[in-house]
Amino acid sequence: MLSLSAVAPTSLRPADLLRLTDQGAADVLDGRHDALLPPGGVFPAGERWCARLHSDDLIDLWLISWVPDKSTELHDHAGSLGALTVLSGSLSEYRWNGEGLHHRRLDAGDQASFPLGWVHDVTHAPAPTSDPVAVSGPTLSVHAYSPPLTAMSYYEIGERGALRRTRSVLTDLPEGDA
């Protein structure tokens, strides 16, 4: 019988990645990564933006900004596990559950992890209209991938409601075209 460590792509567990994204979020909020932020701390309003906060052989940690009307498309993270922590604003995640897309909203302070084979699309979620103190501007989140990303596959839902891979790309950038 094979041990889990013999077949797992990383020695880290989803809980480890969640802890790393939580610490990364705290570091960003405490100003420890200000040198990596866009000039003047002003994030692009019309496109997603990202900065690598940390990288080694085991983990990549990223800060990502999310803007309205920009989608990652349905994708997976190839052989990497992942996790995220939302710093500000909200995200919508549409995850393939084997039969269709399941939606969840992630607000500031929320976390999520995703195992191998997790196919999802992530987008900026508008603030609820009932929220009088909603923050304008992009949503910010910290993402961890282990092992570091090397590829992503993209999918569409076919005519019969089945998931179909449309392409795979080599990349070390998070969440598609950020």
mmCIF file of C-alpha atoms in Angstrom:
data_model
loop_
_atom_site.group_PDB
_atom_site.id
_atom_site.type_symbol
_atom_site.label_atom_id
_atom_site.label_comp_id
_atom_site.label_asym_id
_atom_site.label_seq_id
_atom_site.Cartn_x
_atom_site.Cartn_y
_atom_site.Cartn_z
ATOM 1 C CA MET A 1 0.000 0.000 0.000
ATOM 2 C CA LEU A 2 1.278 3.479 -0.905
ATOM 3 C CA SER A 3 1.463 6.093 1.791
ATOM 4 C CA LEU A 4 -0.279 9.419 1.267
ATOM 5 C CA SER A 5 3.053 11.224 1.203
ATOM 6 C CA ALA A 6 4.147 9.008 -1.703
ATOM 7 C CA VAL A 7 1.303 10.260 -3.920
ATOM 8 C CA ALA A 8 0.590 13.769 -2.603
ATOM 9 C CA PRO A 9 2.000 16.646 -4.676
ATOM 10 C CA THR A 10 3.001 18.522 -1.520
ATOM 11 C CA SER A 11 3.649 17.900 2.143
ATOM 12 C CA LEU A 12 1.336 20.798 3.034
ATOM 13 C CA ARG A 13 -2.337 20.289 3.857
ATOM 14 C CA PRO A 14 -5.234 22.645 3.051
ATOM 15 C CA ALA A 15 -5.178 23.818 6.695
ATOM 16 C CA ASP A 16 -1.497 24.764 6.279
ATOM 17 C CA LEU A 17 -2.309 26.796 3.172
ATOM 18 C CA LEU A 18 -5.186 28.551 4.955
ATOM 19 C CA ARG A 19 -2.837 29.495 7.786
ATOM 20 C CA LEU A 20 -0.319 30.861 5.253
ATOM 21 C CA THR A 21 -2.935 32.959 3.436
ATOM 22 C CA ASP A 22 -4.213 34.277 6.761
ATOM 23 C CA GLN A 23 -0.686 35.306 7.784
ATOM 24 C CA GLY A 24 -0.066 36.787 4.322
ATOM 25 C CA ALA A 25 -3.258 38.822 4.626
ATOM 26 C CA ALA A 26 -2.196 40.092 8.055
ATOM 27 C CA ASP A 27 1.224 41.029 6.648
ATOM 28 C CA VAL A 28 -0.373 42.997 3.790
ATOM 29 C CA LEU A 29 -2.737 44.792 6.165
ATOM 30 C CA ASP A 30 0.185 45.590 8.506
ATOM 31 C CA GLY A 31 2.112 47.190 5.619
ATOM 32 C CA ARG A 32 4.870 44.577 5.389
ATOM 33 C CA HIS A 33 4.425 44.320 1.605
ATOM 34 C CA ASP A 34 3.845 47.983 0.741
ATOM 35 C CA ALA A 35 6.898 47.964 -1.570
ATOM 36 C CA LEU A 36 5.119 45.415 -3.786
ATOM 37 C CA LEU A 37 1.910 47.439 -4.174
ATOM 38 C CA PRO A 38 1.161 49.512 -7.280
ATOM 39 C CA PRO A 39 2.525 53.084 -7.243
ATOM 40 C CA GLY A 40 0.767 55.125 -4.583
ATOM 41 C CA GLY A 41 -1.113 52.015 -3.467
ATOM 42 C CA VAL A 42 -3.662 52.614 -6.245
ATOM 43 C CA PHE A 43 -4.760 49.356 -7.839
ATOM 44 C CA PRO A 44 -5.747 49.312 -11.535
ATOM 45 C CA ALA A 45 -9.500 49.852 -11.834
ATOM 46 C CA GLY A 46 -10.017 48.053 -15.148
ATOM 47 C CA GLU A 47 -7.872 44.937 -14.822
ATOM 48 C CA ARG A 48 -6.828 42.378 -12.281
ATOM 49 C CA TRP A 49 -3.410 42.834 -10.729
ATOM 50 C CA CYS A 50 -1.155 40.520 -8.727
ATOM 51 C CA ALA A 51 2.141 40.468 -6.841
ATOM 52 C CA ARG A 52 4.069 37.484 -5.534
ATOM 53 C CA LEU A 53 4.514 37.877 -1.775
ATOM 54 C CA HIS A 54 6.651 34.771 -1.260
ATOM 55 C CA SER A 55 7.988 31.875 -3.301
ATOM 56 C CA ASP A 56 10.073 28.798 -2.594
ATOM 57 C CA ASP A 57 10.107 25.163 -3.722
ATOM 58 C CA LEU A 58 7.023 24.354 -1.624
ATOM 59 C CA ILE A 59 4.758 27.404 -1.824
ATOM 60 C CA ASP A 60 3.773 30.449 -3.845
ATOM 61 C CA LEU A 61 1.925 33.227 -2.016
ATOM 62 C CA TRP A 62 0.187 35.956 -4.030
ATOM 63 C CA LEU A 63 -1.759 39.162 -3.463
ATOM 64 C CA ILE A 64 -4.458 39.516 -6.141
ATOM 65 C CA SER A 65 -6.820 42.398 -6.880
ATOM 66 C CA TRP A 66 -10.182 41.646 -8.487
ATOM 67 C CA VAL A 67 -12.256 44.118 -10.489
ATOM 68 C CA PRO A 68 -15.799 43.961 -11.870
ATOM 69 C CA ASP A 69 -16.429 42.224 -15.188
ATOM 70 C CA LYS A 70 -13.177 40.207 -15.193
ATOM 71 C CA SER A 71 -13.486 36.452 -14.833
ATOM 72 C CA THR A 72 -10.806 33.803 -14.435
ATOM 73 C CA GLU A 73 -12.868 31.365 -16.550
ATOM 74 C CA LEU A 74 -13.534 27.846 -15.297
ATOM 75 C CA HIS A 75 -10.100 26.421 -14.496
ATOM 76 C CA ASP A 76 -8.109 24.104 -12.282
ATOM 77 C CA HIS A 77 -4.640 24.494 -10.810
ATOM 78 C CA ALA A 78 -3.158 21.358 -12.397
ATOM 79 C CA GLY A 79 -1.085 19.584 -9.722
ATOM 80 C CA SER A 80 -1.324 22.291 -7.055
ATOM 81 C CA LEU A 81 -3.483 22.593 -3.960
ATOM 82 C CA GLY A 82 -4.664 26.092 -3.130
ATOM 83 C CA ALA A 83 -6.241 28.362 -0.559
ATOM 84 C CA LEU A 84 -7.261 31.992 -0.257
ATOM 85 C CA THR A 85 -8.146 34.637 2.290
ATOM 86 C CA VAL A 86 -10.227 37.680 1.285
ATOM 87 C CA LEU A 87 -8.723 40.927 2.641
ATOM 88 C CA SER A 88 -11.318 43.414 1.408
ATOM 89 C CA GLY A 89 -14.446 43.366 -0.698
ATOM 90 C CA SER A 90 -16.057 40.132 -1.852
ATOM 91 C CA LEU A 91 -15.491 37.321 -4.338
ATOM 92 C CA SER A 92 -17.930 35.020 -6.097
ATOM 93 C CA GLU A 93 -16.761 31.492 -6.745
ATOM 94 C CA TYR A 94 -18.555 29.213 -9.181
ATOM 95 C CA ARG A 95 -17.356 25.637 -8.611
ATOM 96 C CA TRP A 96 -18.091 22.604 -10.762
ATOM 97 C CA ASN A 97 -19.667 19.975 -8.490
ATOM 98 C CA GLY A 98 -19.957 17.183 -11.062
ATOM 99 C CA GLU A 99 -23.452 18.163 -12.168
ATOM 100 C CA GLY A 100 -23.351 21.930 -12.495
ATOM 101 C CA LEU A 101 -21.982 25.118 -11.026
ATOM 102 C CA HIS A 102 -22.328 25.772 -7.311
ATOM 103 C CA HIS A 103 -22.014 29.418 -6.184
ATOM 104 C CA ARG A 104 -20.584 30.759 -2.959
ATOM 105 C CA ARG A 105 -19.790 34.277 -1.891
ATOM 106 C CA LEU A 106 -16.611 34.996 0.061
ATOM 107 C CA ASP A 107 -16.510 38.273 1.982
ATOM 108 C CA ALA A 108 -13.628 40.058 3.731
ATOM 109 C CA GLY A 109 -12.177 37.689 6.338
ATOM 110 C CA ASP A 110 -13.538 34.543 4.662
ATOM 111 C CA GLN A 111 -11.228 31.739 3.623
ATOM 112 C CA ALA A 112 -11.473 28.831 1.184
ATOM 113 C CA SER A 113 -9.227 25.988 0.139
ATOM 114 C CA PHE A 114 -9.285 23.874 -2.978
ATOM 115 C CA PRO A 115 -7.907 20.364 -3.460
ATOM 116 C CA LEU A 116 -6.557 18.776 -6.616
ATOM 117 C CA GLY A 117 -9.157 18.656 -9.376
ATOM 118 C CA TRP A 118 -11.116 21.675 -8.076
ATOM 119 C CA VAL A 119 -12.574 23.430 -11.130
ATOM 120 C CA HIS A 120 -13.848 26.941 -10.493
ATOM 121 C CA ASP A 121 -14.309 30.456 -11.812
ATOM 122 C CA VAL A 122 -13.614 33.380 -9.487
ATOM 123 C CA THR A 123 -14.905 36.910 -9.952
ATOM 124 C CA HIS A 124 -15.235 40.184 -8.057
ATOM 125 C CA ALA A 125 -18.595 40.279 -6.256
ATOM 126 C CA PRO A 126 -20.380 43.605 -5.926
ATOM 127 C CA ALA A 127 -21.047 44.916 -2.443
ATOM 128 C CA PRO A 128 -24.577 44.331 -1.219
ATOM 129 C CA THR A 129 -26.727 47.383 -1.949
ATOM 130 C CA SER A 130 -27.821 47.297 1.691
ATOM 131 C CA ASP A 131 -24.239 47.882 2.896
ATOM 132 C CA PRO A 132 -23.869 51.643 3.564
ATOM 133 C CA VAL A 133 -20.119 51.393 4.287
ATOM 134 C CA ALA A 134 -19.169 49.147 1.378
ATOM 135 C CA VAL A 135 -15.596 49.700 0.241
ATOM 136 C CA SER A 136 -15.220 50.859 -3.339
ATOM 137 C CA GLY A 137 -12.370 49.637 -5.467
ATOM 138 C CA PRO A 138 -11.065 46.170 -6.159
ATOM 139 C CA THR A 139 -11.458 43.157 -3.934
ATOM 140 C CA LEU A 140 -8.109 42.014 -2.499
ATOM 141 C CA SER A 141 -7.222 38.431 -1.616
ATOM 142 C CA VAL A 142 -4.133 36.408 -0.731
ATOM 143 C CA HIS A 143 -3.708 33.024 -2.450
ATOM 144 C CA ALA A 144 -1.348 30.144 -1.694
ATOM 145 C CA TYR A 145 -0.452 27.313 -4.078
ATOM 146 C CA SER A 146 1.541 24.227 -3.206
ATOM 147 C CA PRO A 147 3.488 23.114 -5.032
ATOM 148 C CA PRO A 148 3.880 26.431 -6.889
ATOM 149 C CA LEU A 149 1.763 26.694 -10.030
ATOM 150 C CA THR A 150 3.212 25.383 -13.260
ATOM 151 C CA ALA A 151 0.053 24.901 -15.334
ATOM 152 C CA MET A 152 -3.683 25.516 -15.468
ATOM 153 C CA SER A 153 -6.421 23.876 -17.519
ATOM 154 C CA TYR A 154 -9.539 25.712 -18.666
ATOM 155 C CA TYR A 155 -13.019 24.235 -19.119
ATOM 156 C CA GLU A 156 -16.468 24.854 -20.501
ATOM 157 C CA ILE A 157 -19.791 23.201 -19.835
ATOM 158 C CA GLY A 158 -20.809 21.343 -22.973
ATOM 159 C CA GLU A 159 -24.229 21.005 -24.601
ATOM 160 C CA ARG A 160 -25.102 17.941 -22.523
ATOM 161 C CA GLY A 161 -24.073 19.589 -19.279
ATOM 162 C CA ALA A 162 -20.709 17.842 -19.008
ATOM 163 C CA LEU A 163 -17.433 19.562 -18.223
ATOM 164 C CA ARG A 164 -15.037 19.703 -21.165
ATOM 165 C CA ARG A 165 -11.400 20.858 -21.052
ATOM 166 C CA THR A 166 -10.760 23.459 -23.757
ATOM 167 C CA ARG A 167 -7.062 24.123 -23.220
ATOM 168 C CA SER A 168 -4.145 23.776 -20.835
ATOM 169 C CA VAL A 169 -1.413 26.361 -20.414
ATOM 170 C CA LEU A 170 1.941 26.442 -18.715
ATOM 171 C CA THR A 171 1.989 29.332 -16.244
ATOM 172 C CA ASP A 172 3.380 30.443 -12.940
ATOM 173 C CA LEU A 173 0.827 33.267 -12.621
ATOM 174 C CA PRO A 174 -2.188 32.839 -10.341
ATOM 175 C CA GLU A 175 -5.802 32.708 -11.450
ATOM 176 C CA GLY A 176 -5.262 33.080 -15.158
ATOM 177 C CA ASP A 177 -4.564 36.428 -16.730
ATOM 178 C CA ALA A 178 -3.935 38.499 -13.600
#
